[in-house]
């Protein structure tokens, strides 16, 4: 069993920072001690890593990715191999991807398909949520089986995308009732899809085809209304509810109100909603705005959404930052919507940049160091039944560790990123920190800007129920 000692670093957790050394025994953390405590053991270790002036933190957990997702007439451009390697470069050591059931398909077949895509192809550990795109008796039975036997304890429903993934209110209520019985979590894409489709058709009829109309036809009210409706349905069903990829401050207000009442309602946002905007990005000249088409859409900076989201991250009205990594190249993919914004595949890729972009929020004073770890690793582990195996550097936990250099720097660019994308939504953004070394279950997978891991090292994570309920 290989032994690694990390010395001299500042150990971060969701509650603070301390000087500590970490002893890794095989795939797990053997012990955490005060500085120098393990010095006598150093000669017996296979490797000693000097972490002086570095942060040592639990590996990032990105609970919202879409590798190889068939969507919008094409498929997300990262495979499980390329996407998990890119994730590792960015300090993420676990992902939870979405297995898909479309209307008319069997839920179990959807899960089997996702296992076949990921098995043997991942550089880091991975789990699955299940998208249920056709709620009926059979799908409800499958939910029970997945939560009980397969380690899939969260189910995503869509109030958007009629004809693709959409569920009506009755279907949503039934799925929530089943989730309630199981103790499972419903994840909701909260946008009023049927109403949005009307607005889209009207815009196109007026000749409004440019990418920015993607956001203008998905107004704040459509996210706010759907979020409120989902919360009310979850209240009736008594089901835990997690609203994914939130971008409108009014929708977050609805989550905050529910949380103030003690409800098990949680919100997630993503780097694109913190950093990018309708005015500066989606409204770029010509077709360039297509790179920023995602749903929920980017919002207006003038309306203050980005500032409000950072504030909600501080107050825990938003509990997690994931990426909703759903990459599409401009060439042959985003281009499908050159003359019609509604045909631009929805999605932005950033699985590689989440830890850095969130750390920049520490640098700019938006969040604390402890909150960085909490938002990016510890709460994701607790929310989705992975704690304490993941999300903390503590004896017995998997040795998923990031050495982060706060004196380093990262310049994000498509020229240097490792995601399978011909552009970057964050091109030119500078981060005052750098992922230096990444360890996945005891194995160094990133070192000095090189991938040193092995494809196939990543294991499937059977998850328990949420450990974050009130
Ligand atoms: O634009 C997005 N969000 N694409 C991925 C699919 C989804 O709804 O999460
Ligand atoms: Zn969604
Ligand atoms: Zn998504």
Short mmCIF file of C-alpha atoms and ligand atoms in Angstrom, two decimals:
data_model
loop_
_atom_site.label_atom_id
_atom_site.label_comp_id
_atom_site.label_asym_id
_atom_site.label_seq_id
_atom_site.Cartn_x
_atom_site.Cartn_y
_atom_site.Cartn_z
CA UNK A 1 0.00 0.00 0.00
CA UNK A 2 1.60 3.27 -1.14
CA UNK A 3 2.12 5.87 1.53
CA UNK A 4 2.28 9.60 0.82
CA UNK A 5 3.02 12.37 3.28
CA UNK A 6 1.96 15.97 2.64
CA UNK A 7 3.89 18.38 4.83
CA UNK A 8 4.00 22.08 5.57
CA UNK A 9 0.66 23.05 4.06
CA UNK A 10 -2.37 24.96 5.30
CA UNK A 11 -5.22 22.51 5.58
CA UNK A 12 -8.61 23.93 4.58
CA UNK A 13 -12.00 22.65 5.55
CA UNK A 14 -15.52 24.03 5.46
CA UNK A 15 -14.94 25.45 8.94
CA UNK A 16 -11.55 27.07 8.57
CA UNK A 17 -7.82 26.71 8.08
CA UNK A 18 -5.02 25.20 10.16
CA UNK A 19 -1.40 24.19 9.72
CA UNK A 20 -1.39 20.39 9.40
CA UNK A 21 0.35 17.45 7.76
CA UNK A 22 -1.59 14.70 6.03
CA UNK A 23 -0.64 11.04 5.84
CA UNK A 24 -2.17 9.04 2.99
CA UNK A 25 -2.31 5.27 3.29
CA UNK A 26 -3.19 3.70 -0.04
CA UNK A 27 -6.43 5.20 -1.29
CA UNK A 28 -7.52 6.82 1.98
CA UNK A 29 -6.35 9.41 4.44
CA UNK A 30 -4.59 7.61 7.28
CA UNK A 31 -4.10 10.50 9.67
CA UNK A 32 -3.99 14.28 9.99
CA UNK A 33 -1.45 15.69 12.44
CA UNK A 34 0.10 18.90 13.61
CA UNK A 35 3.10 20.13 11.55
CA UNK A 36 6.03 17.73 11.88
CA UNK A 37 4.00 15.08 13.69
CA UNK A 38 4.77 12.44 11.04
CA UNK A 39 8.41 13.39 10.44
CA UNK A 40 9.65 10.09 11.86
CA UNK A 41 7.51 8.27 9.30
CA UNK A 42 8.83 10.22 6.33
CA UNK A 43 11.57 7.67 5.48
CA UNK A 44 8.91 4.93 5.30
CA UNK A 45 6.76 6.90 2.87
CA UNK A 46 6.86 6.31 -0.86
CA UNK A 47 6.55 10.00 -1.40
CA UNK A 48 6.76 13.22 0.61
CA UNK A 49 5.07 16.25 -0.96
CA UNK A 50 6.14 19.67 0.28
CA UNK A 51 3.05 21.85 0.53
CA UNK A 52 4.75 24.89 2.04
CA UNK A 53 2.76 28.08 1.21
CA UNK A 54 0.06 25.93 -0.39
CA UNK A 55 -3.51 25.25 0.57
CA UNK A 56 -4.39 21.60 1.09
CA UNK A 57 -8.11 21.00 0.56
CA UNK A 58 -10.56 18.23 -0.23
CA UNK A 59 -10.93 17.58 -3.95
CA UNK A 60 -13.70 19.45 -5.70
CA UNK A 61 -17.02 17.73 -6.33
CA UNK A 62 -18.94 18.92 -9.38
CA UNK A 63 -22.47 17.61 -8.94
CA UNK A 64 -23.79 18.76 -12.31
CA UNK A 65 -22.10 17.60 -15.51
CA UNK A 66 -23.31 16.32 -18.88
CA UNK A 67 -20.61 14.27 -20.57
CA UNK A 68 -21.63 12.96 -24.00
CA UNK A 69 -25.21 14.20 -23.55
CA UNK A 70 -27.25 13.95 -26.77
CA UNK A 71 -28.97 17.35 -26.79
CA UNK A 72 -30.12 20.04 -29.21
CA UNK A 73 -29.56 17.92 -32.30
CA UNK A 74 -25.97 17.09 -31.37
CA UNK A 75 -24.07 15.75 -28.34
CA UNK A 76 -22.01 17.41 -25.62
CA UNK A 77 -18.44 17.37 -26.89
CA UNK A 78 -16.63 16.00 -23.84
CA UNK A 79 -16.49 12.26 -23.39
CA UNK A 80 -16.18 10.84 -19.89
CA UNK A 81 -12.47 10.49 -20.64
CA UNK A 82 -11.78 14.03 -21.84
CA UNK A 83 -14.19 15.58 -19.37
CA UNK A 84 -12.85 13.85 -16.29
CA UNK A 85 -9.24 14.60 -17.25
CA UNK A 86 -10.19 18.27 -17.69
CA UNK A 87 -11.98 18.17 -14.34
CA UNK A 88 -8.85 16.81 -12.68
CA UNK A 89 -6.74 19.61 -14.15
CA UNK A 90 -9.10 22.00 -12.39
CA UNK A 91 -8.96 20.33 -8.99
CA UNK A 92 -12.21 18.40 -9.25
CA UNK A 93 -11.88 14.79 -8.12
CA UNK A 94 -15.51 13.63 -8.35
CA UNK A 95 -18.35 14.41 -10.72
CA UNK A 96 -22.00 13.48 -10.64
CA UNK A 97 -23.30 13.23 -14.19
CA UNK A 98 -26.89 12.84 -15.36
CA UNK A 99 -28.08 9.53 -16.79
CA UNK A 100 -30.97 10.21 -19.16
CA UNK A 101 -34.42 8.75 -19.68
CA UNK A 102 -36.28 10.44 -22.51
CA UNK A 103 -40.02 10.20 -22.93
CA UNK A 104 -40.87 6.70 -24.14
CA UNK A 105 -37.62 5.13 -22.94
CA UNK A 106 -37.05 2.88 -19.92
CA UNK A 107 -35.35 4.58 -16.95
CA UNK A 108 -33.18 1.51 -16.26
CA UNK A 109 -31.99 1.46 -19.87
CA UNK A 110 -30.98 5.10 -19.50
CA UNK A 111 -28.89 4.30 -16.44
CA UNK A 112 -27.32 1.28 -18.15
CA UNK A 113 -26.40 3.45 -21.14
CA UNK A 114 -24.65 5.93 -18.87
CA UNK A 115 -22.76 3.20 -17.06
CA UNK A 116 -21.57 1.91 -20.43
CA UNK A 117 -20.34 5.37 -21.42
CA UNK A 118 -18.44 5.96 -18.17
CA UNK A 119 -17.23 2.52 -17.11
CA UNK A 120 -13.47 2.25 -17.56
CA UNK A 121 -13.23 5.71 -19.11
CA UNK A 122 -13.01 8.05 -16.14
CA UNK A 123 -9.88 9.56 -14.63
CA UNK A 124 -11.67 10.50 -11.41
CA UNK A 125 -14.60 9.08 -9.46
CA UNK A 126 -18.12 9.57 -10.75
CA UNK A 127 -21.72 9.05 -9.73
CA UNK A 128 -25.05 9.52 -11.47
CA UNK A 129 -28.27 11.38 -10.96
CA UNK A 130 -31.14 10.13 -13.11
CA UNK A 131 -33.09 12.40 -15.44
CA UNK A 132 -36.67 11.19 -15.57
CA UNK A 133 -38.12 12.50 -18.81
CA UNK A 134 -41.30 10.45 -18.77
CA UNK A 135 -42.96 10.11 -15.39
CA UNK A 136 -45.35 7.14 -15.38
CA UNK A 137 -45.98 4.09 -13.16
CA UNK A 138 -42.99 2.24 -14.60
CA UNK A 139 -40.67 5.24 -14.13
CA UNK A 140 -41.79 5.60 -10.52
CA UNK A 141 -41.00 1.93 -9.88
CA UNK A 142 -37.61 2.45 -11.47
CA UNK A 143 -36.93 5.43 -9.20
CA UNK A 144 -37.47 3.13 -6.22
CA UNK A 145 -35.13 0.52 -7.62
CA UNK A 146 -32.41 3.03 -8.45
CA UNK A 147 -32.52 4.67 -5.03
CA UNK A 148 -32.65 1.34 -3.21
CA UNK A 149 -30.17 -0.75 -5.20
CA UNK A 150 -28.14 1.40 -7.58
CA UNK A 151 -26.82 4.27 -5.50
CA UNK A 152 -28.81 6.81 -7.54
CA UNK A 153 -30.64 8.89 -4.96
CA UNK A 154 -31.48 12.07 -6.88
CA UNK A 155 -33.75 12.56 -9.87
CA UNK A 156 -33.87 15.51 -12.22
CA UNK A 157 -37.16 16.70 -13.66
CA UNK A 158 -37.70 19.42 -16.24
CA UNK A 159 -40.38 22.10 -16.25
CA UNK A 160 -38.79 23.22 -19.54
CA UNK A 161 -38.16 21.59 -22.93
CA UNK A 162 -41.68 20.32 -23.88
CA UNK A 163 -41.41 17.26 -26.08
CA UNK A 164 -37.90 16.43 -24.87
CA UNK A 165 -37.65 16.14 -21.09
CA UNK A 166 -40.70 18.11 -19.89
CA UNK A 167 -42.95 16.92 -17.05
CA UNK A 168 -46.31 18.52 -16.29
CA UNK A 169 -47.33 19.45 -12.75
CA UNK A 170 -49.17 16.18 -12.15
CA UNK A 171 -46.15 14.15 -13.20
CA UNK A 172 -43.89 16.31 -11.06
CA UNK A 173 -46.12 15.83 -8.03
CA UNK A 174 -46.15 12.05 -8.48
CA UNK A 175 -42.36 11.88 -8.82
CA UNK A 176 -42.00 14.07 -5.75
CA UNK A 177 -44.32 11.80 -3.77
CA UNK A 178 -42.17 8.82 -4.72
CA UNK A 179 -39.01 10.73 -3.81
CA UNK A 180 -40.56 11.63 -0.48
CA UNK A 181 -41.23 7.97 0.33
CA UNK A 182 -37.65 7.10 -0.62
CA UNK A 183 -35.99 10.06 1.10
CA UNK A 184 -34.55 10.89 -2.32
CA UNK A 185 -33.97 14.38 -3.72
CA UNK A 186 -35.79 15.94 -6.67
CA UNK A 187 -33.56 18.19 -8.76
CA UNK A 188 -35.53 20.69 -10.80
CA UNK A 189 -34.86 22.55 -14.01
CA UNK A 190 -37.21 25.38 -13.10
CA UNK A 191 -38.33 27.34 -16.15
CA UNK A 192 -41.85 27.53 -17.56
CA UNK A 193 -41.20 25.68 -20.82
CA UNK A 194 -44.61 25.92 -22.50
CA UNK A 195 -44.77 29.69 -21.98
CA UNK A 196 -41.16 30.10 -23.13
CA UNK A 197 -41.96 28.19 -26.31
CA UNK A 198 -44.69 30.76 -27.10
CA UNK A 199 -42.27 33.65 -26.56
CA UNK A 200 -39.64 31.95 -28.72
CA UNK A 201 -42.09 31.42 -31.60
CA UNK A 202 -43.24 35.06 -31.38
CA UNK A 203 -39.65 36.35 -31.38
CA UNK A 204 -38.70 34.25 -34.38
CA UNK A 205 -41.85 35.46 -36.22
CA UNK A 206 -40.59 39.03 -35.67
CA UNK A 207 -37.23 38.10 -37.18
CA UNK A 208 -35.41 38.17 -33.83
CA UNK A 209 -32.93 35.37 -34.43
CA UNK A 210 -29.70 36.51 -32.71
CA UNK A 211 -28.30 34.64 -29.67
CA UNK A 212 -29.35 37.34 -27.17
CA UNK A 213 -33.01 36.53 -27.80
CA UNK A 214 -32.35 33.24 -26.04
CA UNK A 215 -32.31 35.19 -22.77
CA UNK A 216 -34.98 37.72 -23.76
CA UNK A 217 -37.46 34.88 -24.45
CA UNK A 218 -36.66 33.24 -21.12
CA UNK A 219 -37.41 36.19 -18.85
CA UNK A 220 -36.78 36.20 -15.12
CA UNK A 221 -40.50 35.69 -14.46
CA UNK A 222 -40.38 32.28 -16.18
CA UNK A 223 -37.64 31.10 -13.79
CA UNK A 224 -39.21 32.75 -10.75
CA UNK A 225 -42.68 31.32 -11.44
CA UNK A 226 -41.42 27.80 -12.08
CA UNK A 227 -39.19 27.89 -8.99
CA UNK A 228 -42.13 28.97 -6.84
CA UNK A 229 -44.38 26.30 -8.37
CA UNK A 230 -41.78 23.59 -7.80
CA UNK A 231 -41.42 24.68 -4.17
CA UNK A 232 -45.20 24.52 -3.66
CA UNK A 233 -45.42 21.06 -5.23
CA UNK A 234 -42.51 19.84 -3.08
CA UNK A 235 -44.27 21.24 -0.02
CA UNK A 236 -47.40 19.23 -0.81
CA UNK A 237 -45.35 16.09 -1.45
CA UNK A 238 -42.94 16.74 1.44
CA UNK A 239 -39.98 16.02 -0.83
CA UNK A 240 -36.47 17.47 -0.68
CA UNK A 241 -36.05 19.86 -3.60
CA UNK A 242 -32.82 21.09 -5.19
CA UNK A 243 -33.18 23.76 -7.86
CA UNK A 244 -30.38 23.47 -10.41
CA UNK A 245 -28.51 26.18 -12.34
CA UNK A 246 -30.22 29.23 -10.86
CA UNK A 247 -29.55 32.59 -12.53
CA UNK A 248 -32.39 34.96 -11.54
CA UNK A 249 -32.22 36.71 -8.18
CA UNK A 250 -36.03 36.66 -7.94
CA UNK A 251 -36.00 32.86 -8.20
CA UNK A 252 -33.33 32.67 -5.49
CA UNK A 253 -35.59 34.87 -3.34
CA UNK A 254 -38.26 32.17 -3.64
CA UNK A 255 -35.75 29.57 -2.44
CA UNK A 256 -34.71 31.85 0.43
CA UNK A 257 -38.33 32.28 1.55
CA UNK A 258 -38.85 28.52 1.56
CA UNK A 259 -35.63 27.99 3.48
CA UNK A 260 -36.66 30.62 6.03
CA UNK A 261 -39.76 28.51 6.63
CA UNK A 262 -37.56 25.47 7.32
CA UNK A 263 -38.23 23.66 4.06
CA UNK A 264 -35.75 21.23 2.51
CA UNK A 265 -35.30 23.48 -0.51
CA UNK A 266 -31.82 24.13 -1.87
CA UNK A 267 -30.37 26.21 -4.67
CA UNK A 268 -27.40 25.72 -6.96
CA UNK A 269 -25.74 28.25 -9.22
CA UNK A 270 -22.85 27.99 -11.68
CA UNK A 271 -19.79 30.10 -12.59
CA UNK A 272 -21.44 31.38 -15.76
CA UNK A 273 -24.17 33.10 -13.74
CA UNK A 274 -21.61 34.68 -11.42
CA UNK A 275 -19.18 35.92 -14.08
CA UNK A 276 -21.02 36.30 -17.39
CA UNK A 277 -23.95 38.50 -18.40
CA UNK A 278 -26.57 39.21 -21.02
CA UNK A 279 -25.02 42.55 -21.92
CA UNK A 280 -21.32 41.65 -22.09
CA UNK A 281 -21.43 38.09 -23.40
CA UNK A 282 -24.72 36.82 -24.82
CA UNK A 283 -25.19 40.12 -26.72
CA UNK A 284 -21.78 39.99 -28.45
CA UNK A 285 -21.80 41.06 -32.08
CA UNK A 286 -22.81 38.69 -34.84
CA UNK A 287 -23.03 35.07 -33.78
CA UNK A 288 -20.37 35.24 -31.04
CA UNK A 289 -23.05 35.30 -28.33
CA UNK A 290 -23.92 31.69 -29.21
CA UNK A 291 -21.02 30.55 -27.02
CA UNK A 292 -23.02 31.79 -24.02
CA UNK A 293 -26.36 30.16 -24.76
CA UNK A 294 -27.38 28.01 -21.81
CA UNK A 295 -30.54 27.50 -19.76
CA UNK A 296 -31.44 29.06 -17.46
CA UNK A 297 -29.99 31.95 -19.48
CA UNK A 298 -27.37 34.53 -18.59
CA UNK A 299 -29.02 37.52 -16.90
CA UNK A 300 -28.61 41.28 -17.06
CA UNK A 301 -25.80 42.75 -15.00
CA UNK A 302 -27.68 46.06 -14.87
CA UNK A 303 -30.48 44.23 -13.01
CA UNK A 304 -27.96 43.04 -10.41
CA UNK A 305 -28.34 39.28 -10.69
CA UNK A 306 -24.62 38.46 -10.49
CA UNK A 307 -24.07 40.51 -7.31
CA UNK A 308 -27.19 39.01 -5.75
CA UNK A 309 -26.01 35.46 -6.52
CA UNK A 310 -22.67 36.07 -4.79
CA UNK A 311 -24.55 37.43 -1.79
CA UNK A 312 -26.81 34.36 -1.76
CA UNK A 313 -23.74 32.14 -1.76
CA UNK A 314 -22.60 33.91 1.40
CA UNK A 315 -25.96 33.52 3.13
CA UNK A 316 -26.43 29.87 2.06
CA UNK A 317 -29.63 30.69 0.17
CA UNK A 318 -27.52 29.13 -2.59
CA UNK A 319 -25.69 26.09 -1.22
CA UNK A 320 -23.59 24.73 -4.09
CA UNK A 321 -21.68 25.92 -7.14
CA UNK A 322 -21.62 23.28 -9.87
CA UNK A 323 -20.78 23.85 -13.53
CA UNK A 324 -23.69 22.34 -15.48
CA UNK A 325 -20.79 21.39 -17.76
CA UNK A 326 -22.43 20.83 -21.15
CA UNK A 327 -19.83 21.76 -23.76
CA UNK A 328 -20.49 22.34 -27.46
CA UNK A 329 -18.00 23.54 -30.05
CA UNK A 330 -18.84 26.60 -32.13
CA UNK A 331 -18.02 24.68 -35.28
CA UNK A 332 -20.77 22.28 -36.34
CA UNK A 333 -22.53 22.52 -32.97
CA UNK A 334 -23.39 26.05 -31.78
CA UNK A 335 -23.46 26.88 -35.52
CA UNK A 336 -26.65 24.82 -35.85
CA UNK A 337 -28.44 27.95 -34.63
CA UNK A 338 -26.73 30.55 -36.80
CA UNK A 339 -30.06 31.74 -38.22
CA UNK A 340 -32.28 30.76 -35.31
CA UNK A 341 -31.22 31.16 -31.66
CA UNK A 342 -33.63 28.41 -30.59
CA UNK A 343 -31.51 25.88 -32.49
CA UNK A 344 -28.27 26.78 -30.67
CA UNK A 345 -27.44 23.81 -28.41
CA UNK A 346 -27.87 24.93 -24.80
CA UNK A 347 -24.80 24.59 -22.66
CA UNK A 348 -21.46 25.98 -21.49
CA UNK A 349 -18.39 23.92 -20.59
CA UNK A 350 -16.40 24.79 -17.49
CA UNK A 351 -15.74 21.61 -15.51
CA UNK A 352 -12.04 22.58 -15.57
CA UNK A 353 -12.50 26.07 -14.15
CA UNK A 354 -15.01 25.85 -11.31
CA UNK A 355 -12.51 25.66 -8.45
CA UNK A 356 -10.41 28.51 -9.87
CA UNK A 357 -13.36 30.77 -10.67
CA UNK A 358 -14.79 30.24 -7.22
CA UNK A 359 -11.40 30.86 -5.62
CA UNK A 360 -11.29 34.19 -7.44
CA UNK A 361 -14.37 35.00 -5.36
CA UNK A 362 -12.16 34.53 -2.28
CA UNK A 363 -9.57 36.88 -3.75
CA UNK A 364 -12.17 39.55 -4.49
CA UNK A 365 -13.74 39.19 -1.05
CA UNK A 366 -17.06 37.68 -2.14
CA UNK A 367 -16.64 34.50 -0.06
CA UNK A 368 -14.28 33.19 2.62
CA UNK A 369 -11.74 30.40 2.18
CA UNK A 370 -13.90 28.09 4.28
CA UNK A 371 -16.95 28.92 2.20
CA UNK A 372 -14.97 28.11 -0.97
CA UNK A 373 -14.37 24.60 0.33
CA UNK A 374 -17.93 24.28 1.56
CA UNK A 375 -19.53 25.36 -1.73
CA UNK A 376 -17.20 23.36 -3.96
CA UNK A 377 -16.65 20.15 -2.01
CA UNK A 378 -18.17 19.62 1.43
CA UNK A 379 -21.77 20.59 0.79
CA UNK A 380 -21.85 18.76 -2.56
CA UNK A 381 -20.71 15.62 -0.70
CA UNK A 382 -23.31 16.06 2.02
CA UNK A 383 -26.13 17.08 -0.32
CA UNK A 384 -25.72 13.99 -2.47
CA UNK A 385 -24.85 11.27 0.02
CA UNK A 386 -21.08 11.04 -0.37
CA UNK A 387 -19.93 12.39 3.01
CA UNK A 388 -17.55 11.66 4.74
CA UNK A 389 -16.04 9.46 2.06
CA UNK A 390 -15.73 12.65 0.01
CA UNK A 391 -15.76 16.35 0.82
CA UNK A 392 -13.33 16.43 3.75
CA UNK A 393 -9.69 15.69 4.53
CA UNK A 394 -10.08 13.45 7.57
CA UNK A 395 -8.93 9.98 8.63
CA UNK A 396 -10.80 7.29 6.69
CA UNK A 397 -11.94 9.59 3.89
CA UNK A 398 -10.85 8.96 0.33
CA UNK A 399 -7.52 10.66 -0.31
CA UNK A 400 -8.94 13.15 -2.82
CA UNK A 401 -6.78 16.19 -2.22
CA UNK A 402 -5.88 19.41 -4.02
CA UNK A 403 -2.73 21.41 -3.38
CA UNK A 404 -3.67 24.94 -4.37
CA UNK A 405 -1.11 27.70 -4.83
CA UNK A 406 -2.54 31.08 -3.77
CA UNK A 407 0.58 32.75 -5.16
CA UNK A 408 0.16 31.12 -8.55
CA UNK A 409 -2.03 32.36 -11.38
CA UNK A 410 -4.24 30.93 -14.06
CA UNK A 411 -5.17 32.55 -17.36
CA UNK A 412 -8.16 30.80 -18.83
CA UNK A 413 -8.02 30.20 -22.56
CA UNK A 414 -9.21 27.71 -25.16
CA UNK A 415 -5.56 27.54 -26.23
CA UNK A 416 -4.57 25.87 -22.98
CA UNK A 417 -7.67 24.24 -21.55
CA UNK A 418 -8.18 20.48 -21.68
CA UNK A 419 -11.90 20.36 -22.38
CA UNK A 420 -12.92 19.23 -25.84
CA UNK A 421 -14.13 22.67 -26.93
CA UNK A 422 -12.93 25.05 -29.64
CA UNK A 423 -13.63 28.12 -27.50
CA UNK A 424 -13.85 29.14 -23.86
CA UNK A 425 -16.67 31.13 -22.32
CA UNK A 426 -14.03 32.48 -19.90
CA UNK A 427 -11.39 33.40 -22.49
CA UNK A 428 -8.95 35.91 -20.99
CA UNK A 429 -10.20 35.68 -17.42
CA UNK A 430 -7.33 35.79 -14.93
CA UNK A 431 -7.42 33.90 -11.63
CA UNK A 432 -5.02 34.72 -8.79
CA UNK A 433 -4.35 31.12 -7.84
CA UNK A 434 -3.43 27.81 -9.41
CA UNK A 435 -4.21 24.13 -8.99
CA UNK A 436 -0.77 22.65 -8.44
CA UNK A 437 -1.21 18.99 -7.50
CA UNK A 438 -4.32 16.81 -7.53
CA UNK A 439 -4.63 13.47 -5.79
CA UNK A 440 -7.49 11.07 -6.50
CA UNK A 441 -7.88 8.17 -4.07
CA UNK A 442 -4.22 8.37 -3.14
CA UNK A 443 -2.91 8.63 -6.69
CA UNK A 444 -1.33 11.85 -7.99
CA UNK A 445 -3.30 12.61 -11.15
CA UNK A 446 -2.18 16.19 -11.84
CA UNK A 447 1.32 17.44 -11.20
CA UNK A 448 3.03 20.50 -12.61
CA UNK A 449 0.42 21.08 -15.33
CA UNK A 450 0.62 17.45 -16.50
CA UNK A 451 -1.88 14.64 -16.26
CA UNK A 452 -0.18 11.77 -14.43
CA UNK A 453 -3.31 9.71 -13.79
CA UNK A 454 -4.80 6.76 -15.58
CA UNK A 455 -8.03 6.62 -17.52
CA UNK A 456 -10.12 3.95 -15.82
CA UNK A 457 -8.88 4.85 -12.33
CA UNK A 458 -12.21 6.59 -11.66
CA UNK A 459 -14.72 4.41 -9.83
CA UNK A 460 -18.51 4.52 -9.77
CA UNK A 461 -19.83 6.13 -6.58
CA UNK A 462 -22.91 4.51 -5.07
CA UNK A 463 -24.47 7.35 -3.17
CA UNK A 464 -26.58 7.41 -0.04
CA UNK A 465 -29.40 9.78 0.76
CA UNK A 466 -28.85 13.49 1.32
CA UNK A 467 -27.07 14.30 4.56
CA UNK A 468 -27.98 17.97 4.31
CA UNK A 469 -31.68 17.90 5.20
CA UNK A 470 -33.07 20.08 7.97
O1 LIG B 1 -28.07 24.82 -20.96
C1 LIG B 1 -28.02 23.82 -20.25
N1 LIG B 1 -28.26 23.95 -18.98
N2 LIG B 1 -27.70 22.63 -20.79
C2 LIG B 1 -27.65 21.40 -20.12
C3 LIG B 1 -28.98 20.77 -19.86
C4 LIG B 1 -29.62 21.27 -18.60
O2 LIG B 1 -30.75 21.73 -18.65
O3 LIG B 1 -29.01 21.18 -17.55
ZN1 LIG B 2 -31.38 21.89 -16.66
ZN1 LIG B 3 -27.58 20.50 -16.64
#
